[in-house]
Structure formats: structure tokens, C-alpha cells
XYZ file of N, CA, C and O in Angstrom:
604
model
N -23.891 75.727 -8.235
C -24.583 75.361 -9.458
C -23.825 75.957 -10.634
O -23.448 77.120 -10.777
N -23.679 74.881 -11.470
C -22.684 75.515 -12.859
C -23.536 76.301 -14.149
O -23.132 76.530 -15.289
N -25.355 76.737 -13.293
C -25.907 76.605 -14.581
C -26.266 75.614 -15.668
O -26.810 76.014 -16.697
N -26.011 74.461 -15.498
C -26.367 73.665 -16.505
C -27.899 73.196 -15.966
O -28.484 73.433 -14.910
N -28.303 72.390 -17.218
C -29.708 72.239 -17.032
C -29.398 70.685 -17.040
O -30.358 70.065 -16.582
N -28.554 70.032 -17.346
C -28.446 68.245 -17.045
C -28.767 67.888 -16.053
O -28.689 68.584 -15.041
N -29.267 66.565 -16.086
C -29.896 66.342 -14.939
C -29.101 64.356 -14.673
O -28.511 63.750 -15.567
N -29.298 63.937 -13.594
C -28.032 62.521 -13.579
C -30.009 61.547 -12.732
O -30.919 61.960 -12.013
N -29.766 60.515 -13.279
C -30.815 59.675 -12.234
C -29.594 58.917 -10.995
O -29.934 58.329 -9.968
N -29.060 59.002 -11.169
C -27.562 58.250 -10.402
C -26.171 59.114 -10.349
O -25.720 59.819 -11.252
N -25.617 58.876 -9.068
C -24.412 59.288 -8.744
C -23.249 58.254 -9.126
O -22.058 58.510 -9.307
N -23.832 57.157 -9.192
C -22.604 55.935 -8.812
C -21.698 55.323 -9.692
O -22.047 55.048 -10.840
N -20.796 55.130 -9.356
C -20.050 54.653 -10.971
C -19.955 53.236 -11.012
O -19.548 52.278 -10.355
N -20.461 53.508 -11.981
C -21.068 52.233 -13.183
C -19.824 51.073 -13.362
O -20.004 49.857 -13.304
N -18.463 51.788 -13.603
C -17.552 50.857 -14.720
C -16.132 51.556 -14.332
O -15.624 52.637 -14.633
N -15.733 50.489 -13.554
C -14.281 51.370 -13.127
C -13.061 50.425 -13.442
O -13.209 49.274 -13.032
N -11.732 50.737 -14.179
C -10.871 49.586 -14.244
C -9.515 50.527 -14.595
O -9.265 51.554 -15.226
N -8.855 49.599 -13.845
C -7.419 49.747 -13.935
C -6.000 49.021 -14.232
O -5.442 48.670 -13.193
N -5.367 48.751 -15.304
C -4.747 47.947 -15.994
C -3.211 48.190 -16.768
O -2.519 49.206 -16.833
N -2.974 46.657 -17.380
C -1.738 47.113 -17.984
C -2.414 46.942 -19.672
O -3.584 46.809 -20.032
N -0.867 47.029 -20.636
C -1.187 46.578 -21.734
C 0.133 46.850 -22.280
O 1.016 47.636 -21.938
N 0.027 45.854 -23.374
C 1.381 45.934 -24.194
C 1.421 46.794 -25.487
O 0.689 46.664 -26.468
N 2.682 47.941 -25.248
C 2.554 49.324 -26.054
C 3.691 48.683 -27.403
O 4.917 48.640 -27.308
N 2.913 48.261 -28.539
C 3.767 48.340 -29.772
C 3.266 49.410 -30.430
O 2.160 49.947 -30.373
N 4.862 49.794 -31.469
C 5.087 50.982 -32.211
C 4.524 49.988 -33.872
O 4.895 48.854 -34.172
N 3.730 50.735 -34.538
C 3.815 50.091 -35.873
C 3.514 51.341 -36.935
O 3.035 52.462 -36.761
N 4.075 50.553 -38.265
C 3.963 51.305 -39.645
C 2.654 52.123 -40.315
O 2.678 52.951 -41.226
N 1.253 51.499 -39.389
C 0.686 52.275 -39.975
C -0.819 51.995 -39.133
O -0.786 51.328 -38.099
N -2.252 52.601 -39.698
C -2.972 52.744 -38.589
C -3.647 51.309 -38.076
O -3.991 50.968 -36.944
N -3.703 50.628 -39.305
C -4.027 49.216 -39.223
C -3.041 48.293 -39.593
O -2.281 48.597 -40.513
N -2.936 47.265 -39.051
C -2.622 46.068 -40.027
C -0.637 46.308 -39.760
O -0.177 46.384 -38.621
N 0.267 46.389 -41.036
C 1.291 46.924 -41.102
C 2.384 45.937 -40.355
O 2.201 44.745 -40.109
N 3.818 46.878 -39.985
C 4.544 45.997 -39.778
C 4.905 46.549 -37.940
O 4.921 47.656 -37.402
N 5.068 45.628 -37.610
C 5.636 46.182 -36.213
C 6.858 46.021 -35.319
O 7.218 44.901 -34.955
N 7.542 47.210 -34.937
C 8.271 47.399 -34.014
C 8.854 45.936 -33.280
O 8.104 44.961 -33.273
N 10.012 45.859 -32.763
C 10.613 44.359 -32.188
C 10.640 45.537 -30.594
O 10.882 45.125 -29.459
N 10.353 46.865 -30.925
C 10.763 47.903 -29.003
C 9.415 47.535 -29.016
O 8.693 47.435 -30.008
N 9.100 47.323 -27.737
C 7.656 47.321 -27.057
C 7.567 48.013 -25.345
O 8.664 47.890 -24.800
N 6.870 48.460 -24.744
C 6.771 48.440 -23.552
C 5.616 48.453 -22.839
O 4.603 48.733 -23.481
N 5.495 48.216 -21.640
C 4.243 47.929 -20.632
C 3.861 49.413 -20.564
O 4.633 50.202 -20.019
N 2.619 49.856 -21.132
C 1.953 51.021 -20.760
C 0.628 50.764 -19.195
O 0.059 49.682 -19.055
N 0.445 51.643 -18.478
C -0.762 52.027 -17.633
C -1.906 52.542 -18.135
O -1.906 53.683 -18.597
N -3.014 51.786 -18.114
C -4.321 52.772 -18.003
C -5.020 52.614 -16.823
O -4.682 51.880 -15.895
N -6.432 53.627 -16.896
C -7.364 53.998 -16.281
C -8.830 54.276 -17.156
O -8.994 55.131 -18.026
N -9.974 53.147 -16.580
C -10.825 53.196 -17.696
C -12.443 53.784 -16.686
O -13.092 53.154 -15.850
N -12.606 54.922 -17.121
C -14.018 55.284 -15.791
C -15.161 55.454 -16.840
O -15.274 56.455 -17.548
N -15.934 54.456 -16.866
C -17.061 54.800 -17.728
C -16.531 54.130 -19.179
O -16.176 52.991 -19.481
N -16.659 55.470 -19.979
C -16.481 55.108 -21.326
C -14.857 56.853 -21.572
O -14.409 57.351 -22.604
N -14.673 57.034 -20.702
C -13.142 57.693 -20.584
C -11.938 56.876 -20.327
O -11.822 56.282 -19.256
N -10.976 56.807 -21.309
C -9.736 56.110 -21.098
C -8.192 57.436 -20.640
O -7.860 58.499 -21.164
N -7.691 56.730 -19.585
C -6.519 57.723 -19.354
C -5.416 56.898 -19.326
O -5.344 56.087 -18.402
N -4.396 56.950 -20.291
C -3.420 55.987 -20.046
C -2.210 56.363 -20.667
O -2.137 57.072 -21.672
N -1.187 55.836 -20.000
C 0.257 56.394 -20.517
C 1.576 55.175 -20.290
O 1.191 54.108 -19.812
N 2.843 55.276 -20.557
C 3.833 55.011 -20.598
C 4.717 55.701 -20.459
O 4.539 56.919 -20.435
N 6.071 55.098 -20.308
C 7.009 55.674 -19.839
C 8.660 54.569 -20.498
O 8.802 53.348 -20.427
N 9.851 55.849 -21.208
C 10.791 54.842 -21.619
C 10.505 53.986 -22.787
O 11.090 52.921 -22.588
N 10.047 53.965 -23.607
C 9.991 53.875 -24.773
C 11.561 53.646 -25.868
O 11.870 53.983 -27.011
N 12.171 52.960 -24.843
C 13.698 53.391 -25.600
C 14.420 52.993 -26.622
O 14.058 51.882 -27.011
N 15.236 53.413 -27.176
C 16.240 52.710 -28.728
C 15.259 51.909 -29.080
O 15.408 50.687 -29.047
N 13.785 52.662 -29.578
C 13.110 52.340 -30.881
C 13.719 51.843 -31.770
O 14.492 52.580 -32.383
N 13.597 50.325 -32.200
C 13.934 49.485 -33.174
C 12.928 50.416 -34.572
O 11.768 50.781 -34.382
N 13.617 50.629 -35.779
C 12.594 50.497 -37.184
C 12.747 49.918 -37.979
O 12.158 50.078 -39.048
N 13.642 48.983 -37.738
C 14.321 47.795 -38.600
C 12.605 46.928 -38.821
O 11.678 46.620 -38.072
N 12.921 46.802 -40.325
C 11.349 46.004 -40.571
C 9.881 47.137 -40.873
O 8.751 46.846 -41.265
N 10.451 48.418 -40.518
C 8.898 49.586 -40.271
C 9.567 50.011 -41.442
O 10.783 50.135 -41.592
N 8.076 50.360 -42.783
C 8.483 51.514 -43.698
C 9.195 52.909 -43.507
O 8.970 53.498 -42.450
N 9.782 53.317 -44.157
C 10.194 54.475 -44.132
C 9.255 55.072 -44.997
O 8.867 54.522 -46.028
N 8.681 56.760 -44.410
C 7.717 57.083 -45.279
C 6.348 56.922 -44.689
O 5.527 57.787 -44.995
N 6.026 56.099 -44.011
C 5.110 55.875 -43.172
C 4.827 56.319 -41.688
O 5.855 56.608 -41.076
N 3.349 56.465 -40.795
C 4.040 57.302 -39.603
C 3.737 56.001 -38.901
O 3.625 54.810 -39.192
N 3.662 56.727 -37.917
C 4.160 55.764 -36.697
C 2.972 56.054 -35.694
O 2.755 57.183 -35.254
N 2.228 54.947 -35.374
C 1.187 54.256 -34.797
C 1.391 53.005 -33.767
O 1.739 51.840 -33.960
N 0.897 54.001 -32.155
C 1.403 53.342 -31.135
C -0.617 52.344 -30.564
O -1.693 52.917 -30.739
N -0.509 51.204 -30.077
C -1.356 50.625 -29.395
C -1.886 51.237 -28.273
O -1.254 51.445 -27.237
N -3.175 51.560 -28.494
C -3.970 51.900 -27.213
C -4.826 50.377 -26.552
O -4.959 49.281 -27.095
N -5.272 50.831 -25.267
C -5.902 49.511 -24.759
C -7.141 49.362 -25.171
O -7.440 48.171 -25.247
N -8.142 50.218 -25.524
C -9.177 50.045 -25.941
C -9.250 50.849 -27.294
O -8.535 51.838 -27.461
N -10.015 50.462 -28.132
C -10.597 51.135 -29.547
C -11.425 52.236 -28.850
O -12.190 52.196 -27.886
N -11.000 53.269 -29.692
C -11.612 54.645 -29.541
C -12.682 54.348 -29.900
O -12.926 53.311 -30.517
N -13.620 55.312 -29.538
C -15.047 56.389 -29.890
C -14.797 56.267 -31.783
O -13.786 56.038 -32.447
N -16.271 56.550 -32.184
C -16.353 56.807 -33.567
C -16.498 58.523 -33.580
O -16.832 59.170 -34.573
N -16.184 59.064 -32.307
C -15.751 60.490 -32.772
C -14.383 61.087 -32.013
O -14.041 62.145 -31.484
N -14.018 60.251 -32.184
C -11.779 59.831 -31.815
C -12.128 61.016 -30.559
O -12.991 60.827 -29.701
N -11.405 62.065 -30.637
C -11.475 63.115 -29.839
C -10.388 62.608 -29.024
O -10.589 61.579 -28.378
N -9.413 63.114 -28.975
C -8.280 63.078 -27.689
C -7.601 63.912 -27.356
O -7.435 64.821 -28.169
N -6.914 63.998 -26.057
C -5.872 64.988 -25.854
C -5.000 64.468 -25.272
O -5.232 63.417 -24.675
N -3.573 65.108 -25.262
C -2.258 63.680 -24.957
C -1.640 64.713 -24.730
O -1.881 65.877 -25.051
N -0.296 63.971 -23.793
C 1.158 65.156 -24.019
C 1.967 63.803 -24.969
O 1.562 62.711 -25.368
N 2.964 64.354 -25.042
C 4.285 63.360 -25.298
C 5.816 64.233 -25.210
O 5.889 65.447 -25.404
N 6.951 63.385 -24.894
C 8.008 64.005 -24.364
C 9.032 63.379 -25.099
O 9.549 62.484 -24.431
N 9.568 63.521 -26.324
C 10.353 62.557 -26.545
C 12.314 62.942 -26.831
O 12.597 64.129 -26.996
N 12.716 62.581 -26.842
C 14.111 62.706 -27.098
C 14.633 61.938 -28.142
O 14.134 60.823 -28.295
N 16.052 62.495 -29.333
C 16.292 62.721 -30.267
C 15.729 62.034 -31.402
O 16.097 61.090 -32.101
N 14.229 63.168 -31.360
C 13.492 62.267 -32.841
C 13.312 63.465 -33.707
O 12.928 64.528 -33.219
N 13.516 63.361 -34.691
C 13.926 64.152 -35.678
C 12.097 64.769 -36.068
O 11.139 64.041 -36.327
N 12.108 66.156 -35.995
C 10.427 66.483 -36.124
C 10.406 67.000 -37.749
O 11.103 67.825 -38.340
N 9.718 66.467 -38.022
C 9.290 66.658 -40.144
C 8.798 67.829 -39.764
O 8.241 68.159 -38.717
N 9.132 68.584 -40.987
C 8.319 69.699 -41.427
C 8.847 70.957 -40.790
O 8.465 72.017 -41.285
N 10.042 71.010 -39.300
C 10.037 72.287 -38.132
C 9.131 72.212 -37.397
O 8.835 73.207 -36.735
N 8.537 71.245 -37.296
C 7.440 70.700 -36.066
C 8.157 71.635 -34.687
O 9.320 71.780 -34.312
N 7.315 71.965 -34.366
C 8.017 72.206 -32.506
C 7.009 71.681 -31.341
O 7.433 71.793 -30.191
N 5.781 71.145 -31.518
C 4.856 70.676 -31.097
C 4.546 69.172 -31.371
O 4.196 68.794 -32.488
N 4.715 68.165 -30.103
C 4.505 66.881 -30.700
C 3.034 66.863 -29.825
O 2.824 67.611 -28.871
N 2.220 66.020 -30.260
C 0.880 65.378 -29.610
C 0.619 64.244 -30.207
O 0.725 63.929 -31.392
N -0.002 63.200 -28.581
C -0.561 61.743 -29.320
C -1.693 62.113 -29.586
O -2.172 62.890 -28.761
N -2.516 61.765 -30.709
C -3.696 61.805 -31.429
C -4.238 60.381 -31.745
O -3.516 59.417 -31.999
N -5.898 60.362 -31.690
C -6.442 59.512 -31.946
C -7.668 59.682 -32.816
O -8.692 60.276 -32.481
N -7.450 59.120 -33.910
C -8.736 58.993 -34.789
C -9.862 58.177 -34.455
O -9.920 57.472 -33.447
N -11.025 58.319 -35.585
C -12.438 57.718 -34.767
C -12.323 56.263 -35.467
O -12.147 55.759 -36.576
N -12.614 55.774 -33.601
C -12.600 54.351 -34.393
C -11.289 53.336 -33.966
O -11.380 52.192 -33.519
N -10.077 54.090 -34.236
C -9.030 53.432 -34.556
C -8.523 52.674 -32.976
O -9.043 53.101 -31.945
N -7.697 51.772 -32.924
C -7.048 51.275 -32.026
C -5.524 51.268 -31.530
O -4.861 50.480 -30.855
N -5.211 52.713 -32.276
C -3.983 53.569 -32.351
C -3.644 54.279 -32.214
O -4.448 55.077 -32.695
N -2.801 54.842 -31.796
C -2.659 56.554 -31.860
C -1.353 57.185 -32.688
O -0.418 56.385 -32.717
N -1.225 57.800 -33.019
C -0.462 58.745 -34.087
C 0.097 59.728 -33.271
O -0.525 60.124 -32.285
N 1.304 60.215 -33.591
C 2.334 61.367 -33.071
C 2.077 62.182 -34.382
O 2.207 61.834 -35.556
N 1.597 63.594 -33.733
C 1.150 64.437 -34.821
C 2.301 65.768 -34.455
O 2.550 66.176 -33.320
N 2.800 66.206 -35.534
C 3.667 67.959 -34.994
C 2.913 68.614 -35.808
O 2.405 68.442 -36.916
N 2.977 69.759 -34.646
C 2.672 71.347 -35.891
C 3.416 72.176 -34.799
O 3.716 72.051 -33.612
N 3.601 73.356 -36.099
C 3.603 74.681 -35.968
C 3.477 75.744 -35.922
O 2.255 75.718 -35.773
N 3.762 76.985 -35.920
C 2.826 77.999 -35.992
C 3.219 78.399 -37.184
O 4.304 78.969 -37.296
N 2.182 78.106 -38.580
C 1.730 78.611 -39.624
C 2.364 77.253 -40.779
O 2.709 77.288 -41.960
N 2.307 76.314 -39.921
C 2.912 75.203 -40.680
C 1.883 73.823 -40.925
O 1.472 73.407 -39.842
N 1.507 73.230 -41.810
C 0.812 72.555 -42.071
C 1.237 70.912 -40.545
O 2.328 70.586 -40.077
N -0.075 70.369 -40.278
C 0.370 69.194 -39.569
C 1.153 68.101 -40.145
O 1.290 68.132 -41.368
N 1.629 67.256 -39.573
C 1.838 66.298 -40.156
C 2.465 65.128 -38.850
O 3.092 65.443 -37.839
N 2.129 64.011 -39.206
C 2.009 62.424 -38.285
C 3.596 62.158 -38.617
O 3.971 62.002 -39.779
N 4.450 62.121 -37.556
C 5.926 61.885 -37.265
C 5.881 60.485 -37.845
O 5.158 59.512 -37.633
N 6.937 60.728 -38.676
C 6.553 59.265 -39.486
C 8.645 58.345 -39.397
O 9.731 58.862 -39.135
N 8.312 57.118 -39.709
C 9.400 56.071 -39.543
C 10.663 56.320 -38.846
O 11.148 56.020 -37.755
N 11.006 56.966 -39.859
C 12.299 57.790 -39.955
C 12.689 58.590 -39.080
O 13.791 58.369 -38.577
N 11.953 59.692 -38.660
C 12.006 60.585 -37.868
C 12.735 59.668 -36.275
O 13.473 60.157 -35.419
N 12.319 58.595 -36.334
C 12.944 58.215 -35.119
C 14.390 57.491 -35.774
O 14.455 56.947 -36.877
N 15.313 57.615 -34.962
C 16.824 57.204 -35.493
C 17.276 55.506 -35.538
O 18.029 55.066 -36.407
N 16.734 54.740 -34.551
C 16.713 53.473 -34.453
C 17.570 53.304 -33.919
O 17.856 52.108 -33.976
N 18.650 54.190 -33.020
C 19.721 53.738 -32.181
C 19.129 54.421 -30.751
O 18.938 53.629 -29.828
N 18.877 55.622 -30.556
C 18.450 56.079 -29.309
C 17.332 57.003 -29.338
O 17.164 57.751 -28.374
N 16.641 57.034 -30.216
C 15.364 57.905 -30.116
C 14.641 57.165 -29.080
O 14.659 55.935 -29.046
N 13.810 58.106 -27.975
C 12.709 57.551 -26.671
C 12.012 58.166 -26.851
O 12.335 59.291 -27.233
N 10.624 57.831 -26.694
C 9.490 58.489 -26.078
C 9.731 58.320 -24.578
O 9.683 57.183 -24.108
N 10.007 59.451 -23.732
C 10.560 59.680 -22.655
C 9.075 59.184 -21.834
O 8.857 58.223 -21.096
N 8.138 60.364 -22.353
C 6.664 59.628 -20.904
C 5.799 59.983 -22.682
O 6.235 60.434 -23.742
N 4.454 59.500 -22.234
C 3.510 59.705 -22.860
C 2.369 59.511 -22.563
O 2.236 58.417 -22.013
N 1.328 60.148 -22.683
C -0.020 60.664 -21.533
C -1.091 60.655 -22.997
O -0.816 61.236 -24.047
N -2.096 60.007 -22.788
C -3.216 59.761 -23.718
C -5.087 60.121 -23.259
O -5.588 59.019 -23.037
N -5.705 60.766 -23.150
C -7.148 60.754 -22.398
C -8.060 60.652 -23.809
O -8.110 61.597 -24.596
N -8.775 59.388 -24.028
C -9.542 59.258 -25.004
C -10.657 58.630 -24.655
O -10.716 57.998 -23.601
N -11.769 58.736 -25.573
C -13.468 58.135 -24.788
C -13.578 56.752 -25.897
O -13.351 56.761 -27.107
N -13.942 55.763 -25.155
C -14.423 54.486 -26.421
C -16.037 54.444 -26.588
O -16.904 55.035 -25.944
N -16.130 53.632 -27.566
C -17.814 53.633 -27.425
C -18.657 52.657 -26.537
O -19.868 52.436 -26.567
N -17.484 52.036 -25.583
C -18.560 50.649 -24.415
C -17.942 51.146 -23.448
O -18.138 50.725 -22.308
């Protein structure tokens, strides 16, 4: 017993799915311009928890993406209206704003995107934006996403 006082009328799971989806990079959280690199990401959907990732992400095109703007990747489902996520990401030669040494995918409430956020220690955040990727060989090597939607 964990101590908790919750109580379940059911064990059984309700809502189980497992899928692909097509991962574009774009200019901004809505709307905007998008990426010509795309790739096939994996999820896992249990309930109203999403777990999903990709892999190879490579020679990111930004030809056509603002500069100045960050960079907002496609999730399979629209988040929760209280975003909440936790992610890894692994990427190779992308230039981190600010002395970033920490990258994470992030998801706001609501949105149907996710954002590459850096920080540091004693350094303000900030969303890895256009530029930061080179457009000849910058990759997101793997990338790992766990976010809740609201259905």
C-alpha cells in the first residue's frame, strides 16, 4: 500500500493505441512556415498519456523557416490545456543560444507542438530557434516526448 487514499472502480484499460505520424519541423507554434526535412516519428497512446519519439532527424532543411524564430516540431495528438511534459532530446551540431548546455522537448497547453527549450545554470531559458540549426548537417539524433491530451 502506497498510502494513498484513491480509490479505481476498474482495473481495465479503457484506450490503448499504437502508431505512426509524420514529424515536421516549423517556424513557429501555429500556423508558420515549414521544414521540406520531415520524418516518421513512433507513438504510444494509454488513456489520455502520450509517449512518443523519433529518430534521425537529419540535414534539417531551413531554407523557407524564419530566422529569429524557434523551432516547433509536430506531435500526434494536441496536448492537455495544462501542457505538462517531459522529453529527452540528443542532437548533433546545433548551435545552443544563450550557452545553453541543456536541450529539452517541451510542450505548451493546448498546443500541437513541441518546442526545443535550453537552459543553464543561472541562465535565463530560451526555445532553440531557426538558426541555431545549420541547414547542412544539424540532426536531432533520437527524441523522446511523454505528454497527457485532454481525450
Amino acid at each position: 500500500d502506497a498510502g494513498g487514499s484513491g480509490t479505481s472502480s476498474s482495473n481495465s484499460l479503457d484506450s490503448y493505441e499504437e502508431g505512426y505520424w509524420t514529424v515536421n519541423m516549423y517556424d513557429a507554434v501555429s500556423g508558420g512556415n515549414v521544414s521540406s526535412t520531415s520524418v516518421i516519428g513512433r507513438y504510444t497512446k494509454i488513456g489520455r498519456q502520450v509517449i512518443c519519439s523519433f529518430d534521425a532527424f537529419n540535414n534539417v532543411s531551413t531554407s523557407g523557416l524564419t530566422a529569429g524564430n524557434g523551432v516547433y516540431f509536430t506531435l500526434p495528438f494536441t496536448a492537455s490545456s495544462t501542457g505538462r511534459s517531459v522529453g529527452s532530446v540528443q542532437l548533433d551540431t546545433v548551435n545552443f543560444p544563450n550557452n545553453g548546455t541543456m536541450v529539452t522537448p517541451t510542450v505548451s497547453d493546448s498546443q500541437s507542438r513541441a518546442a526545443l527549450n535550453t537552459s543553464a545554470s543561472g541562465a535565463t531559458d530560451f526555445t532553440v530557434k531557426v538558426q541555431d540549426f545549420n541547414g547542412t548537417s544539424s540532426d536531432v539524433v533520437n527524441w523522446t516526448l511523454s505528454y497527457r491530451t485532454s481525450a
